[in-house]
Coordinates of C-alpha atoms and ligand atoms in Angstrom, one line a residue:
M1 CA 0.0 0.0 0.0
R2 CA 1.5 3.3 -1.1
E3 CA -0.1 6.5 0.4
I4 CA 0.0 8.2 -2.9
D5 CA -2.3 5.6 -4.4
I6 CA -4.7 6.9 -1.8
T7 CA -4.0 10.5 -2.7
R8 CA -4.3 9.6 -6.5
G9 CA -7.8 8.2 -5.9
I10 CA -9.0 11.2 -4.2
I11 CA -7.7 13.8 -6.5
G12 CA -8.8 12.0 -9.7
N13 CA -12.2 11.4 -8.5
H14 CA -12.7 15.0 -7.1
I15 CA -11.5 16.5 -10.3
D16 CA -13.8 14.3 -12.4
D17 CA -16.8 15.4 -10.4
F18 CA -15.5 19.0 -10.5
Y19 CA -15.3 18.9 -14.3
N20 CA -18.8 17.6 -14.5
A21 CA -20.0 20.5 -12.4
L22 CA -18.5 23.1 -14.9
E23 CA -21.6 23.1 -17.0
S24 CA -24.4 21.9 -14.8
D25 CA -28.2 22.1 -15.6
V26 CA -28.9 23.5 -12.1
I27 CA -26.7 25.0 -9.4
I28 CA -28.2 25.0 -5.9
V29 CA -26.3 27.3 -3.5
G30 CA -26.9 25.9 0.0
G31 CA -27.5 22.4 1.2
G32 CA -30.4 22.8 3.6
P33 CA -33.7 21.0 3.5
S34 CA -35.3 22.9 0.7
G35 CA -32.0 22.7 -1.6
L36 CA -31.6 19.1 -0.9
V37 CA -35.3 18.1 -1.7
A38 CA -35.1 20.0 -5.0
A39 CA -31.7 18.5 -5.8
G40 CA -32.8 15.0 -5.2
L41 CA -36.2 15.3 -7.2
L42 CA -34.5 17.0 -10.1
A43 CA -31.5 14.4 -10.2
E44 CA -34.0 11.5 -10.2
K45 CA -35.6 12.9 -13.5
G46 CA -32.0 13.0 -15.0
V47 CA -31.2 16.6 -14.4
N48 CA -27.5 17.4 -13.9
V49 CA -27.5 19.2 -10.4
T50 CA -24.6 20.6 -8.5
V51 CA -25.0 21.7 -4.8
L52 CA -22.5 24.1 -3.3
E53 CA -22.4 24.1 0.4
K54 CA -20.0 26.3 2.5
R55 CA -20.0 24.2 5.7
L56 CA -18.3 21.0 6.3
A57 CA -21.8 19.1 6.6
P58 CA -24.8 19.7 4.3
G59 CA -28.1 19.9 6.2
G60 CA -28.3 23.6 7.1
G61 CA -30.6 24.4 10.0
I62 CA -31.9 20.7 10.3
W63 CA -29.3 19.3 12.6
G64 CA -30.1 21.4 15.7
G65 CA -33.8 20.6 15.8
G66 CA -35.6 23.2 18.1
M67 CA -33.1 24.9 20.5
G68 CA -30.9 21.7 20.4
Y69 CA -33.9 19.3 21.2
K70 CA -33.4 17.0 18.3
Y71 CA -36.9 16.6 16.8
V72 CA -38.4 18.9 13.9
I73 CA -42.0 19.0 13.1
V74 CA -43.6 18.2 9.7
Q75 CA -47.2 18.7 9.0
E76 CA -49.4 16.3 7.0
E77 CA -49.2 18.3 3.8
A78 CA -45.6 17.6 3.4
V79 CA -45.4 13.9 4.8
H80 CA -45.3 12.6 1.2
M81 CA -41.8 14.1 0.9
L82 CA -40.7 12.2 4.0
D83 CA -41.9 9.1 2.5
H84 CA -40.3 9.7 -0.9
F85 CA -36.9 10.0 0.9
S86 CA -37.7 7.1 3.2
I87 CA -37.3 9.3 6.3
P88 CA -39.1 7.7 9.5
K89 CA -41.7 9.9 11.3
R90 CA -43.9 9.6 14.3
E91 CA -47.5 11.0 14.4
Y92 CA -47.6 12.7 17.8
E93 CA -50.8 14.7 17.2
K94 CA -53.4 14.5 14.5
K95 CA -51.8 15.8 11.2
F96 CA -48.6 16.6 12.9
Y97 CA -45.4 14.4 12.8
A98 CA -42.1 14.5 14.8
V99 CA -39.0 13.7 12.8
D100 CA -35.6 12.9 14.3
S101 CA -33.4 15.9 12.9
I102 CA -30.5 13.5 12.5
A103 CA -32.5 11.2 10.3
L104 CA -34.0 14.0 8.3
A105 CA -30.6 15.6 7.6
S106 CA -28.7 12.5 6.8
G107 CA -31.7 11.1 4.8
L108 CA -32.1 14.1 2.6
I109 CA -28.2 14.3 2.0
F110 CA -27.9 10.6 1.1
G111 CA -31.2 10.8 -0.8
A112 CA -29.7 13.4 -3.0
V113 CA -26.3 11.8 -3.4
K114 CA -27.6 8.4 -4.3
R115 CA -29.8 10.1 -7.0
G116 CA -26.7 11.6 -8.6
V117 CA -26.5 15.0 -7.1
N118 CA -23.1 16.4 -7.1
I119 CA -22.6 18.0 -3.6
F120 CA -19.5 20.1 -2.9
N121 CA -18.9 21.1 0.7
L122 CA -16.4 23.6 2.0
V123 CA -17.2 25.7 -1.2
T124 CA -18.7 29.2 -0.9
V125 CA -20.4 31.3 -3.6
E126 CA -19.1 34.8 -3.4
D127 CA -20.4 36.3 -6.7
L128 CA -22.4 35.5 -9.9
L129 CA -22.0 35.5 -13.6
I130 CA -24.4 37.8 -15.3
R131 CA -24.6 38.1 -19.1
E132 CA -27.2 40.2 -21.0
G133 CA -29.5 40.6 -18.0
R134 CA -29.5 36.9 -17.0
V135 CA -27.6 34.9 -14.2
T136 CA -25.6 32.3 -16.0
G137 CA -23.4 30.9 -13.2
V138 CA -21.6 31.3 -10.0
V139 CA -18.2 32.5 -8.7
I140 CA -16.8 30.2 -6.0
N141 CA -14.0 29.9 -3.6
N142 CA -12.7 27.6 -1.0
V143 CA -14.4 28.6 2.4
F144 CA -11.0 28.8 4.2
V145 CA -9.9 31.4 1.8
Q146 CA -12.9 33.4 2.5
M147 CA -12.7 32.9 6.2
N148 CA -9.0 34.1 6.3
Q149 CA -9.6 36.7 3.7
F150 CA -6.7 35.5 1.9
P151 CA -6.1 37.2 -1.6
V152 CA -6.8 34.1 -3.7
D153 CA -8.8 34.5 -6.9
P154 CA -12.1 32.5 -7.2
L155 CA -13.1 30.0 -10.0
T156 CA -16.5 29.8 -11.8
L157 CA -19.3 27.4 -12.8
E158 CA -22.1 27.9 -15.4
A159 CA -25.6 26.5 -15.2
K160 CA -28.9 27.0 -17.0
A161 CA -30.6 27.8 -13.5
V162 CA -29.0 29.0 -10.3
V163 CA -30.9 28.6 -7.0
D164 CA -30.5 30.7 -3.8
A165 CA -31.1 28.0 -1.1
T166 CA -29.0 29.8 1.3
G167 CA -31.7 30.2 4.0
H168 CA -32.0 33.4 6.2
D169 CA -28.8 34.8 4.6
H170 CA -30.2 35.0 1.0
D171 CA -26.6 35.4 0.1
V172 CA -26.9 34.9 -3.7
I173 CA -29.8 37.4 -4.0
A174 CA -28.1 39.9 -1.5
T175 CA -24.9 39.8 -3.6
L176 CA -26.9 40.2 -6.9
A177 CA -28.6 43.2 -5.4
R178 CA -25.6 44.7 -3.8
K179 CA -23.3 44.5 -6.8
N180 CA -25.5 45.3 -9.7
D181 CA -28.1 47.8 -10.7
V182 CA -30.9 45.2 -11.0
K183 CA -34.7 45.2 -10.5
L184 CA -35.9 42.1 -8.7
N185 CA -39.1 40.3 -9.3
T186 CA -40.6 41.6 -5.9
P187 CA -43.2 44.1 -5.3
T188 CA -40.5 46.9 -4.8
G189 CA -37.8 45.6 -7.1
K190 CA -35.6 45.1 -4.1
T191 CA -35.4 42.6 -1.1
L192 CA -38.1 43.1 1.6
G193 CA -36.5 41.5 4.6
E194 CA -37.8 38.8 7.0
R195 CA -40.4 39.3 9.5
S196 CA -41.0 37.9 13.0
M197 CA -42.3 34.5 13.7
F198 CA -45.8 33.4 12.5
A199 CA -45.6 29.8 11.6
K200 CA -48.8 29.3 9.8
S201 CA -48.5 32.3 7.4
A202 CA -44.6 31.6 7.1
E203 CA -45.2 28.0 5.9
E204 CA -47.8 29.2 3.2
L205 CA -45.7 32.0 2.1
V206 CA -42.3 30.0 1.8
V207 CA -44.1 27.9 -0.9
E208 CA -46.0 30.7 -2.7
N209 CA -42.7 32.8 -3.0
T210 CA -40.7 30.0 -4.4
K211 CA -40.1 31.5 -7.8
E212 CA -37.6 33.0 -10.3
V213 CA -36.5 36.4 -8.8
Y214 CA -34.4 37.6 -11.5
P215 CA -33.7 35.9 -14.9
G216 CA -31.7 32.8 -14.4
V217 CA -32.0 32.7 -10.6
W218 CA -34.7 31.2 -8.2
V219 CA -35.2 31.2 -4.6
C220 CA -36.5 28.4 -2.2
G221 CA -36.8 27.8 1.4
M222 CA -36.1 30.4 4.0
S223 CA -34.3 32.8 1.5
T224 CA -37.8 33.5 0.1
A225 CA -38.8 35.1 3.5
S226 CA -35.8 37.4 3.3
V227 CA -36.3 38.3 -0.3
Y228 CA -40.1 38.5 -0.2
G229 CA -40.8 39.7 3.2
G230 CA -42.2 36.4 4.6
Y231 CA -42.3 35.5 8.2
R232 CA -40.1 33.2 10.3
M233 CA -41.5 29.8 11.1
G234 CA -39.0 28.1 13.7
P235 CA -38.6 24.3 13.7
I236 CA -41.5 23.2 11.5
F237 CA -40.1 21.9 8.3
G238 CA -43.0 21.1 5.9
G239 CA -42.8 24.4 4.0
M240 CA -39.1 23.7 3.4
L241 CA -39.8 20.3 1.8
L242 CA -42.7 21.7 -0.2
S243 CA -40.7 24.7 -1.4
G244 CA -38.1 22.2 -2.7
E245 CA -40.8 20.1 -4.5
K246 CA -42.3 23.2 -6.1
L247 CA -39.0 24.4 -7.2
A248 CA -38.0 21.1 -8.9
G249 CA -41.3 21.2 -10.8
M250 CA -40.5 24.5 -12.1
L251 CA -36.8 23.8 -13.1
L252 CA -37.8 20.6 -14.7
D253 CA -39.6 22.7 -17.2
V254 CA -36.7 25.1 -17.6
C255 CA -34.3 22.2 -18.1
S256 CA -36.4 20.4 -20.7
K257 CA -36.7 23.5 -22.9
Ligands
48F301 O1 -30.8 27.6 6.4 P1 -30.8 26.3 5.6 O2 -31.1 25.1 6.4 O3 -31.9 26.5 4.4 P2 -33.4 26.3 4.0 O4 -33.4 25.2 3.2 O5 -34.0 25.8 5.5 C1 -34.2 26.5 6.5 C2 -34.3 25.8 7.8 O6 -33.3 25.1 8.0 C3 -34.7 26.6 9.0 C4 -36.1 27.1 9.1 C5 -37.1 25.9 8.9 O7 -38.2 26.1 9.4 O8 -36.5 28.2 9.4 O9 -33.8 27.8 9.1 O10 -34.0 27.5 3.7 O11 -29.5 26.0 4.8 C6 -28.9 27.0 4.1 C7 -27.4 26.4 3.7 O12 -26.8 27.4 2.8 C8 -25.5 27.5 3.2 C9 -25.4 27.4 4.6 O13 -24.2 27.0 5.2 C10 -26.6 26.4 5.0 O14 -26.0 25.1 5.1 N1 -24.9 28.7 2.6 C11 -25.2 30.0 2.9 N2 -24.6 30.9 2.3 C12 -23.8 30.1 1.4 C13 -24.1 28.6 1.5 C14 -22.8 30.4 0.4 N3 -22.7 31.8 0.0 N4 -22.3 29.5 -0.3 C15 -22.5 28.2 -0.1 N5 -23.4 27.9 0.9

């Protein structure tokens, strides 16, 4: 056994995957629940999907449950998505299910990977490619470069569709709006900011506001609240799963054109 054989196996396979991601059908920025659901559903239909996640572990806000208590809640309307990804649940009250957050995070991650989604962790999206009024890709860097503010130039990836699934941060749309003189597809043309907690309305709005916010770039999950002025909902996750499902349906149409 030579150590460089191990190194060769890692470098070669990583580079193959990275090459494959250069021109994706869909790039999803952020590996939280909404992004992972969309990624898995698209990949199972044959769409070439890349997920870029800046943390070590994808899963976003799932892992911590509610204030560190490890269960999250999913309402009946979204249970079909748990079943689709083979995630166990326990009905604790009529129409409300408790889901082990570790099972949900790991189930959605593995569900995406085994359907062929190319997930890169430790990669941050720091800017966008925009050509003729349309987002055509992302500008990426290694997260340690960003954390240390090293003067290291980024690389780029292209896609037919880019998704802001970055949660409360709405990092992609915030960057788009900050660096470019653009009018977003929102009532004011700008981001509206997230409002305080109101679970029922938040869950409805997160699905309603899953849409194309600027040519070539869509929002899903909690970033819809920051962009469209939705409410916070706390550790109920049905809206996230349904937002991912809605997004997958929309992008399937885009990718089949
Ligand atoms: O926040 P997050 O879990 O996204 P989500 O799908 O789900 C929200 C819920 O977890 C929770 C909630 C549910 O009721 O309110 O908050 O909207 O995951 C977003 C992921 O995006 C990553 C971040 O590390 C997290 O894992 N992320 C954020 N900015 C970037 C990024 C970036 N610039 N580049 C890459 N990844």
